[in-house]
Structure formats: structure tokens, C-alpha cells
Amino acid sequence: KVGRQPSYDYRFKVLFIGDRGVGKSCLFQRFQNPFYNVLMSTMTIGLDIDNESFKYDSKFVHLEVIDTAGQEQFFSVQAMYFRGIHGIFLVCDVTNRETFHHIPRWLELAHLHCTESNALIILIGNKIDQVEKRQVSYDEGQALAKCHGLSYMEASALDAERIEDMYRNMIQLLT
Ligand code: GTP
Ligand code: MG
């Protein structure tokens, strides 16, 4: 354990925020474990941290990913979680319009507490597999993101490929 500190080309800290129940933990867990049972996900208390390192475009990337609790809406995510964060996945649930309406408030919180002046925020519209229950269209998500200068992506915790795309996109925009 001595002197074997791996060196990375990039080290990033990425944070998940958004209302309770939008699927943050599912998107977070499925990244570290593709066999994570999405349907068994339970409410997050406090926060969860995962460290992953991999090769991306011939560069060694180290990601520290932090999952937070949406429990008490904007009050449970504390200022300290934003310290040193490079990228944020701001998640809403396309089957629950209220979570979409709360996006501006989450953005205020992020802008207030981010210590990195150029922290990158990607808006994620999750649960698109629930076609019948959809309340927020792709165009609405895209428009809101654009209005705030963010990227927009749609996801489903049941779709591993889209989750991979989310992370790939984040790293691409950060590097
Ligand atoms: P908090 O930890 O309370 O802030 O919630 P969270 O955002 O972490 O939500 P979580 O990932 O625990 O998911 C909440 C519920 O939504 C669970 O019952 C999941 O099974 C379900 N869920 C999450 N993502 C998806 C998705 O993409 N599609 C479907 N159909 N269900 C999902
Ligand atoms: Mg959670």
C-alpha cells in the first residue's frame, strides 16, 4: 500500500441532486453495479459516495460520485455537498411535473453553494420508460435546460446504455 498511489489524468467530483423519488439513487447505483435492482431502491438518508476509475479516450479518469437525499426538498442538501464539485446531475422525473417545476430552485441552490465557478450542470429527465405516465415532454425538458444554459438528457434507470451515456457526456463536457 506504500507508494502505489495511482495517478490519473483527470479527477472529478460529481453530485446528484433533485427532488425525492426522481431516481437519483437508481442512476447512481446502476453505474457502480449494473445488476442493481431498481425496483428495490429505498429513500436515501444523508449521502452515498462511490469512487470509480476507468479509461476514457486513452485517459485515466477518476470519478467521485455523490448521491444525496431529496427528502426534505431543498433543505436536506447542504452547502458542504457542493464543495469542490465539478459536475452536477440535476434529476427530475418526467412522470411528475412537480419535480420539473422545482428545477429552478435546485439551480439557485447549486449556484449559491458551488465553489467551482464553472461547475457543469446536466439536467436529467428520468423514468422515460413510463411512457403512459409521462407529464413532461422532451421538448419541454430541452427548453428549460436551454433557458438556464444547461445540457438536457433523458434517462431511465432501466436502460443501462442511457446511464452510460449520461456519464460519458459528463466526462466529455468536463475534459
Ligand atoms: P431520494 O433518495 O428519496 O431522494 O429518492 P431518489 O431520487 O434516490 O429515488 P430512487 O432512485 O430511490 O427511486 C425512487 C423510486 O423510483 C423507486 O421506487 C424506483 O424503483 C423508481 N425509479 C427510479 N428510476 C426509475 C426509472 O427510470 N423508471 C422507473 N420505472 N422507475 C424508476
Ligand atoms: Mg436516493
PDB file of C-alpha atoms and ligand atoms in Angstrom:
ATOM      1  CA  LYS A   1       0.000   0.000   0.000  1.00  0.00           C
ATOM      2  CA  VAL A   2       3.040   2.215   0.059  1.00  0.00           C
ATOM      3  CA  GLY A   3       3.996   4.290  -2.951  1.00  0.00           C
ATOM      4  CA  ARG A   4       1.405   2.768  -5.238  1.00  0.00           C
ATOM      5  CA  GLN A   5      -0.801   5.811  -5.458  1.00  0.00           C
ATOM      6  CA  PRO A   6      -2.291   5.633  -8.963  1.00  0.00           C
ATOM      7  CA  SER A   7      -2.022   8.803 -10.978  1.00  0.00           C
ATOM      8  CA  TYR A   8      -4.966   9.955 -13.023  1.00  0.00           C
ATOM      9  CA  ASP A   9      -5.168  12.328 -15.936  1.00  0.00           C
ATOM     10  CA  TYR A  10      -8.410  13.676 -14.541  1.00  0.00           C
ATOM     11  CA  ARG A  11     -10.166  13.633 -11.201  1.00  0.00           C
ATOM     12  CA  PHE A  12     -13.725  14.843 -10.994  1.00  0.00           C
ATOM     13  CA  LYS A  13     -16.339  15.113  -8.284  1.00  0.00           C
ATOM     14  CA  VAL A  14     -19.896  14.654  -9.483  1.00  0.00           C
ATOM     15  CA  LEU A  15     -23.065  15.250  -7.466  1.00  0.00           C
ATOM     16  CA  PHE A  16     -26.644  14.020  -7.855  1.00  0.00           C
ATOM     17  CA  ILE A  17     -29.400  16.390  -6.715  1.00  0.00           C
ATOM     18  CA  GLY A  18     -33.155  16.633  -7.271  1.00  0.00           C
ATOM     19  CA  ASP A  19     -36.467  16.000  -5.521  1.00  0.00           C
ATOM     20  CA  ARG A  20     -37.106  12.806  -3.592  1.00  0.00           C
ATOM     21  CA  GLY A  21     -38.132   9.811  -5.624  1.00  0.00           C
ATOM     22  CA  VAL A  22     -36.953  11.080  -9.018  1.00  0.00           C
ATOM     23  CA  GLY A  23     -34.490   8.177  -9.315  1.00  0.00           C
ATOM     24  CA  LYS A  24     -31.135   9.673  -8.315  1.00  0.00           C
ATOM     25  CA  SER A  25     -30.052   6.600  -6.378  1.00  0.00           C
ATOM     26  CA  CYS A  26     -31.060   4.254  -9.191  1.00  0.00           C
ATOM     27  CA  LEU A  27     -28.965   6.206 -11.708  1.00  0.00           C
ATOM     28  CA  PHE A  28     -26.138   6.363  -9.179  1.00  0.00           C
ATOM     29  CA  GLN A  29     -26.246   2.695  -8.138  1.00  0.00           C
ATOM     30  CA  ARG A  30     -26.619   1.339 -11.641  1.00  0.00           C
ATOM     31  CA  PHE A  31     -23.350   2.964 -12.559  1.00  0.00           C
ATOM     32  CA  GLN A  32     -21.384   1.013  -9.970  1.00  0.00           C
ATOM     33  CA  ASN A  33     -23.470  -2.130 -10.235  1.00  0.00           C
ATOM     34  CA  PRO A  34     -25.326  -2.961 -13.460  1.00  0.00           C
ATOM     35  CA  PHE A  35     -27.272  -5.614 -11.540  1.00  0.00           C
ATOM     36  CA  TYR A  36     -28.679  -3.175  -9.017  1.00  0.00           C
ATOM     37  CA  ASN A  37     -32.365  -3.890  -8.548  1.00  0.00           C
ATOM     38  CA  VAL A  38     -34.015  -0.615  -9.454  1.00  0.00           C
ATOM     39  CA  LEU A  39     -37.380  -1.671  -8.062  1.00  0.00           C
ATOM     40  CA  MET A  40     -35.886  -2.271  -4.609  1.00  0.00           C
ATOM     41  CA  SER A  41     -34.474   1.240  -4.259  1.00  0.00           C
ATOM     42  CA  THR A  42     -35.200   2.924  -0.933  1.00  0.00           C
ATOM     43  CA  MET A  43     -35.074   6.529   0.155  1.00  0.00           C
ATOM     44  CA  THR A  44     -31.572   7.868   0.689  1.00  0.00           C
ATOM     45  CA  ILE A  45     -30.660   9.116   4.135  1.00  0.00           C
ATOM     46  CA  GLY A  46     -27.720  11.501   4.254  1.00  0.00           C
ATOM     47  CA  LEU A  47     -25.464  10.719   1.338  1.00  0.00           C
ATOM     48  CA  ASP A  48     -23.741   7.930  -0.565  1.00  0.00           C
ATOM     49  CA  ILE A  49     -20.320   8.113  -2.166  1.00  0.00           C
ATOM     50  CA  ASP A  50     -18.842   5.951  -4.895  1.00  0.00           C
ATOM     51  CA  ASN A  51     -15.365   6.074  -6.389  1.00  0.00           C
ATOM     52  CA  GLU A  52     -14.765   4.725  -9.869  1.00  0.00           C
ATOM     53  CA  SER A  53     -11.787   4.891 -12.148  1.00  0.00           C
ATOM     54  CA  PHE A  54     -11.652   3.934 -15.780  1.00  0.00           C
ATOM     55  CA  LYS A  55     -10.118   4.710 -19.100  1.00  0.00           C
ATOM     56  CA  TYR A  56     -11.831   7.265 -21.272  1.00  0.00           C
ATOM     57  CA  ASP A  57     -10.347   8.212 -24.652  1.00  0.00           C
ATOM     58  CA  SER A  58      -6.991   6.793 -23.559  1.00  0.00           C
ATOM     59  CA  LYS A  59      -7.004   8.954 -20.415  1.00  0.00           C
ATOM     60  CA  PHE A  60      -7.296   7.676 -16.860  1.00  0.00           C
ATOM     61  CA  VAL A  61     -10.293   9.270 -15.219  1.00  0.00           C
ATOM     62  CA  HIS A  62     -11.211   9.081 -11.565  1.00  0.00           C
ATOM     63  CA  LEU A  63     -14.761   9.929 -10.609  1.00  0.00           C
ATOM     64  CA  GLU A  64     -16.056  10.509  -7.126  1.00  0.00           C
ATOM     65  CA  VAL A  65     -19.831  10.390  -7.370  1.00  0.00           C
ATOM     66  CA  ILE A  66     -22.033  11.626  -4.542  1.00  0.00           C
ATOM     67  CA  ASP A  67     -25.708  10.767  -4.206  1.00  0.00           C
ATOM     68  CA  THR A  68     -27.807  12.982  -1.942  1.00  0.00           C
ATOM     69  CA  ALA A  69     -31.230  12.682  -0.318  1.00  0.00           C
ATOM     70  CA  GLY A  70     -34.087  14.675  -1.807  1.00  0.00           C
ATOM     71  CA  GLN A  71     -36.093  14.017   1.351  1.00  0.00           C
ATOM     72  CA  GLU A  72     -36.738  17.483   2.653  1.00  0.00           C
ATOM     73  CA  GLN A  73     -36.502  19.022  -0.757  1.00  0.00           C
ATOM     74  CA  PHE A  74     -34.006  21.812  -0.936  1.00  0.00           C
ATOM     75  CA  PHE A  75     -33.122  21.794   2.725  1.00  0.00           C
ATOM     76  CA  SER A  76     -31.594  18.351   3.012  1.00  0.00           C
ATOM     77  CA  VAL A  77     -28.833  19.085   0.510  1.00  0.00           C
ATOM     78  CA  GLN A  78     -26.357  21.109   2.445  1.00  0.00           C
ATOM     79  CA  ALA A  79     -23.856  23.678   1.287  1.00  0.00           C
ATOM     80  CA  MET A  80     -20.921  21.398   2.067  1.00  0.00           C
ATOM     81  CA  TYR A  81     -22.023  18.808  -0.513  1.00  0.00           C
ATOM     82  CA  PHE A  82     -21.283  21.338  -3.240  1.00  0.00           C
ATOM     83  CA  ARG A  83     -17.730  21.971  -2.125  1.00  0.00           C
ATOM     84  CA  GLY A  84     -15.274  21.124  -4.883  1.00  0.00           C
ATOM     85  CA  ILE A  85     -17.968  19.673  -7.140  1.00  0.00           C
ATOM     86  CA  HIS A  86     -17.120  19.784 -10.855  1.00  0.00           C
ATOM     87  CA  GLY A  87     -20.307  18.342 -12.301  1.00  0.00           C
ATOM     88  CA  ILE A  88     -23.924  18.014 -11.225  1.00  0.00           C
ATOM     89  CA  PHE A  89     -26.653  15.682 -12.442  1.00  0.00           C
ATOM     90  CA  LEU A  90     -29.823  17.608 -11.617  1.00  0.00           C
ATOM     91  CA  VAL A  91     -32.537  14.980 -11.917  1.00  0.00           C
ATOM     92  CA  CYS A  92     -36.281  15.377 -12.423  1.00  0.00           C
ATOM     93  CA  ASP A  93     -38.956  12.762 -13.082  1.00  0.00           C
ATOM     94  CA  VAL A  94     -40.773  13.144 -16.397  1.00  0.00           C
ATOM     95  CA  THR A  95     -43.806  11.387 -14.873  1.00  0.00           C
ATOM     96  CA  ASN A  96     -44.080  14.002 -12.108  1.00  0.00           C
ATOM     97  CA  ARG A  97     -44.421  17.585 -13.256  1.00  0.00           C
ATOM     98  CA  GLU A  98     -43.839  18.982  -9.790  1.00  0.00           C
ATOM     99  CA  THR A  99     -40.252  17.727  -9.822  1.00  0.00           C
ATOM    100  CA  PHE A 100     -39.803  19.616 -13.080  1.00  0.00           C
ATOM    101  CA  HIS A 101     -41.192  22.835 -11.594  1.00  0.00           C
ATOM    102  CA  HIS A 102     -38.653  22.613  -8.793  1.00  0.00           C
ATOM    103  CA  ILE A 103     -35.660  22.713 -11.150  1.00  0.00           C
ATOM    104  CA  PRO A 104     -35.123  26.497 -10.878  1.00  0.00           C
ATOM    105  CA  ARG A 105     -34.962  26.201  -7.110  1.00  0.00           C
ATOM    106  CA  TRP A 106     -32.374  23.443  -7.289  1.00  0.00           C
ATOM    107  CA  LEU A 107     -30.371  25.601  -9.662  1.00  0.00           C
ATOM    108  CA  GLU A 108     -30.478  28.505  -7.235  1.00  0.00           C
ATOM    109  CA  LEU A 109     -29.146  26.240  -4.532  1.00  0.00           C
ATOM    110  CA  ALA A 110     -26.359  24.979  -6.777  1.00  0.00           C
ATOM    111  CA  HIS A 111     -25.355  28.451  -7.869  1.00  0.00           C
ATOM    112  CA  LEU A 112     -25.370  29.613  -4.289  1.00  0.00           C
ATOM    113  CA  HIS A 113     -23.177  26.832  -2.952  1.00  0.00           C
ATOM    114  CA  CYS A 114     -20.908  25.660  -5.762  1.00  0.00           C
ATOM    115  CA  THR A 115     -17.326  26.579  -5.020  1.00  0.00           C
ATOM    116  CA  GLU A 116     -16.106  25.794  -8.533  1.00  0.00           C
ATOM    117  CA  SER A 117     -17.174  28.790 -10.556  1.00  0.00           C
ATOM    118  CA  ASN A 118     -17.582  26.767 -13.727  1.00  0.00           C
ATOM    119  CA  ALA A 119     -19.338  23.708 -12.298  1.00  0.00           C
ATOM    120  CA  LEU A 120     -21.146  21.905 -15.094  1.00  0.00           C
ATOM    121  CA  ILE A 121     -24.808  21.030 -14.655  1.00  0.00           C
ATOM    122  CA  ILE A 122     -26.667  18.461 -16.750  1.00  0.00           C
ATOM    123  CA  LEU A 123     -30.440  18.284 -16.422  1.00  0.00           C
ATOM    124  CA  ILE A 124     -31.699  14.707 -16.490  1.00  0.00           C
ATOM    125  CA  GLY A 125     -35.315  13.825 -17.231  1.00  0.00           C
ATOM    126  CA  ASN A 126     -35.624  10.335 -15.736  1.00  0.00           C
ATOM    127  CA  LYS A 127     -38.169   7.473 -15.945  1.00  0.00           C
ATOM    128  CA  ILE A 128     -38.849   7.790 -19.669  1.00  0.00           C
ATOM    129  CA  ASP A 129     -39.699   4.079 -19.696  1.00  0.00           C
ATOM    130  CA  GLN A 130     -43.025   5.081 -18.076  1.00  0.00           C
ATOM    131  CA  VAL A 131     -44.452   6.172 -21.405  1.00  0.00           C
ATOM    132  CA  GLU A 132     -48.094   6.196 -20.324  1.00  0.00           C
ATOM    133  CA  LYS A 133     -47.411   8.308 -17.250  1.00  0.00           C
ATOM    134  CA  ARG A 134     -45.274  10.936 -18.907  1.00  0.00           C
ATOM    135  CA  GLN A 135     -46.142  14.535 -17.945  1.00  0.00           C
ATOM    136  CA  VAL A 136     -43.090  16.384 -19.246  1.00  0.00           C
ATOM    137  CA  SER A 137     -42.164  16.140 -22.927  1.00  0.00           C
ATOM    138  CA  TYR A 138     -38.658  16.013 -24.316  1.00  0.00           C
ATOM    139  CA  ASP A 139     -39.136  19.460 -25.848  1.00  0.00           C
ATOM    140  CA  GLU A 140     -40.143  20.990 -22.509  1.00  0.00           C
ATOM    141  CA  GLY A 141     -37.105  19.493 -20.783  1.00  0.00           C
ATOM    142  CA  GLN A 142     -34.863  20.680 -23.565  1.00  0.00           C
ATOM    143  CA  ALA A 143     -36.376  24.183 -23.483  1.00  0.00           C
ATOM    144  CA  LEU A 144     -35.987  24.551 -19.726  1.00  0.00           C
ATOM    145  CA  ALA A 145     -32.395  23.370 -19.895  1.00  0.00           C
ATOM    146  CA  LYS A 146     -31.625  25.755 -22.712  1.00  0.00           C
ATOM    147  CA  CYS A 147     -33.204  28.640 -20.839  1.00  0.00           C
ATOM    148  CA  HIS A 148     -30.768  28.015 -17.979  1.00  0.00           C
ATOM    149  CA  GLY A 149     -27.785  27.242 -20.196  1.00  0.00           C
ATOM    150  CA  LEU A 150     -27.667  23.532 -19.311  1.00  0.00           C
ATOM    151  CA  SER A 151     -27.446  20.333 -21.324  1.00  0.00           C
ATOM    152  CA  TYR A 152     -30.503  18.105 -21.282  1.00  0.00           C
ATOM    153  CA  MET A 153     -30.610  14.321 -21.415  1.00  0.00           C
ATOM    154  CA  GLU A 154     -33.381  11.835 -20.868  1.00  0.00           C
ATOM    155  CA  ALA A 155     -32.778   8.649 -18.936  1.00  0.00           C
ATOM    156  CA  SER A 156     -34.302   5.551 -17.476  1.00  0.00           C
ATOM    157  CA  ALA A 157     -32.788   3.604 -14.644  1.00  0.00           C
ATOM    158  CA  LEU A 158     -33.859   0.512 -16.589  1.00  0.00           C
ATOM    159  CA  ASP A 159     -31.746   1.483 -19.586  1.00  0.00           C
ATOM    160  CA  ALA A 160     -28.048   0.858 -18.916  1.00  0.00           C
ATOM    161  CA  GLU A 161     -26.999   2.363 -22.212  1.00  0.00           C
ATOM    162  CA  ARG A 162     -28.571   5.719 -21.419  1.00  0.00           C
ATOM    163  CA  ILE A 163     -26.963   5.736 -17.989  1.00  0.00           C
ATOM    164  CA  GLU A 164     -23.597   5.131 -19.590  1.00  0.00           C
ATOM    165  CA  ASP A 165     -24.309   7.988 -21.988  1.00  0.00           C
ATOM    166  CA  MET A 166     -25.053  10.287 -19.063  1.00  0.00           C
ATOM    167  CA  TYR A 167     -21.639   9.669 -17.516  1.00  0.00           C
ATOM    168  CA  ARG A 168     -19.873   9.705 -20.865  1.00  0.00           C
ATOM    169  CA  ASN A 169     -21.439  13.065 -21.645  1.00  0.00           C
ATOM    170  CA  MET A 170     -20.478  14.447 -18.255  1.00  0.00           C
ATOM    171  CA  ILE A 171     -16.845  13.407 -18.676  1.00  0.00           C
ATOM    172  CA  GLN A 172     -16.744  14.675 -22.225  1.00  0.00           C
ATOM    173  CA  LEU A 173     -18.026  18.087 -21.169  1.00  0.00           C
ATOM    174  CA  LEU A 174     -15.632  18.236 -18.222  1.00  0.00           C
ATOM    175  CA  THR A 175     -12.489  17.301 -20.162  1.00  0.00           C
TER     176      THR A 175
HETATM  177  P1  GTP B   1     -34.444  10.005  -2.539  1.00  0.00           P
HETATM  178  O1  GTP B   1     -33.295   9.157  -2.138  1.00  0.00           O
HETATM  179  O2  GTP B   1     -35.592   9.906  -1.587  1.00  0.00           O
HETATM  180  O3  GTP B   1     -34.050  11.434  -2.768  1.00  0.00           O
HETATM  181  O4  GTP B   1     -35.019   9.450  -3.966  1.00  0.00           O
HETATM  182  P2  GTP B   1     -34.184   9.062  -5.275  1.00  0.00           P
HETATM  183  O5  GTP B   1     -34.178  10.219  -6.185  1.00  0.00           O
HETATM  184  O6  GTP B   1     -32.874   8.494  -4.912  1.00  0.00           O
HETATM  185  O7  GTP B   1     -35.113   7.943  -5.936  1.00  0.00           O
HETATM  186  P3  GTP B   1     -34.805   6.374  -6.109  1.00  0.00           P
HETATM  187  O8  GTP B   1     -33.638   6.187  -7.011  1.00  0.00           O
HETATM  188  O9  GTP B   1     -34.731   5.729  -4.791  1.00  0.00           O
HETATM  189  O10 GTP B   1     -36.110   5.909  -6.903  1.00  0.00           O
HETATM  190  C1  GTP B   1     -37.412   6.175  -6.387  1.00  0.00           C
HETATM  191  C2  GTP B   1     -38.411   5.209  -6.987  1.00  0.00           C
HETATM  192  O11 GTP B   1     -38.497   5.399  -8.395  1.00  0.00           O
HETATM  193  C3  GTP B   1     -38.040   3.739  -6.779  1.00  0.00           C
HETATM  194  O12 GTP B   1     -39.223   3.038  -6.487  1.00  0.00           O
HETATM  195  C4  GTP B   1     -37.500   3.281  -8.118  1.00  0.00           C
HETATM  196  O13 GTP B   1     -37.780   1.942  -8.362  1.00  0.00           O
HETATM  197  C5  GTP B   1     -38.247   4.187  -9.103  1.00  0.00           C
HETATM  198  N1  GTP B   1     -37.449   4.529 -10.293  1.00  0.00           N
HETATM  199  C6  GTP B   1     -36.273   5.203 -10.307  1.00  0.00           C
HETATM  200  N2  GTP B   1     -35.839   5.390 -11.556  1.00  0.00           N
HETATM  201  C7  GTP B   1     -36.766   4.836 -12.366  1.00  0.00           C
HETATM  202  C8  GTP B   1     -36.889   4.727 -13.790  1.00  0.00           C
HETATM  203  O14 GTP B   1     -36.067   5.189 -14.596  1.00  0.00           O
HETATM  204  N3  GTP B   1     -38.001   4.097 -14.252  1.00  0.00           N
HETATM  205  C9  GTP B   1     -38.944   3.585 -13.413  1.00  0.00           C
HETATM  206  N4  GTP B   1     -39.993   2.990 -13.973  1.00  0.00           N
HETATM  207  N5  GTP B   1     -38.864   3.668 -12.086  1.00  0.00           N
HETATM  208  C10 GTP B   1     -37.783   4.284 -11.557  1.00  0.00           C
HETATM  209 MG    MG B   2     -31.910   8.245  -3.178  1.00  0.00          MG
END
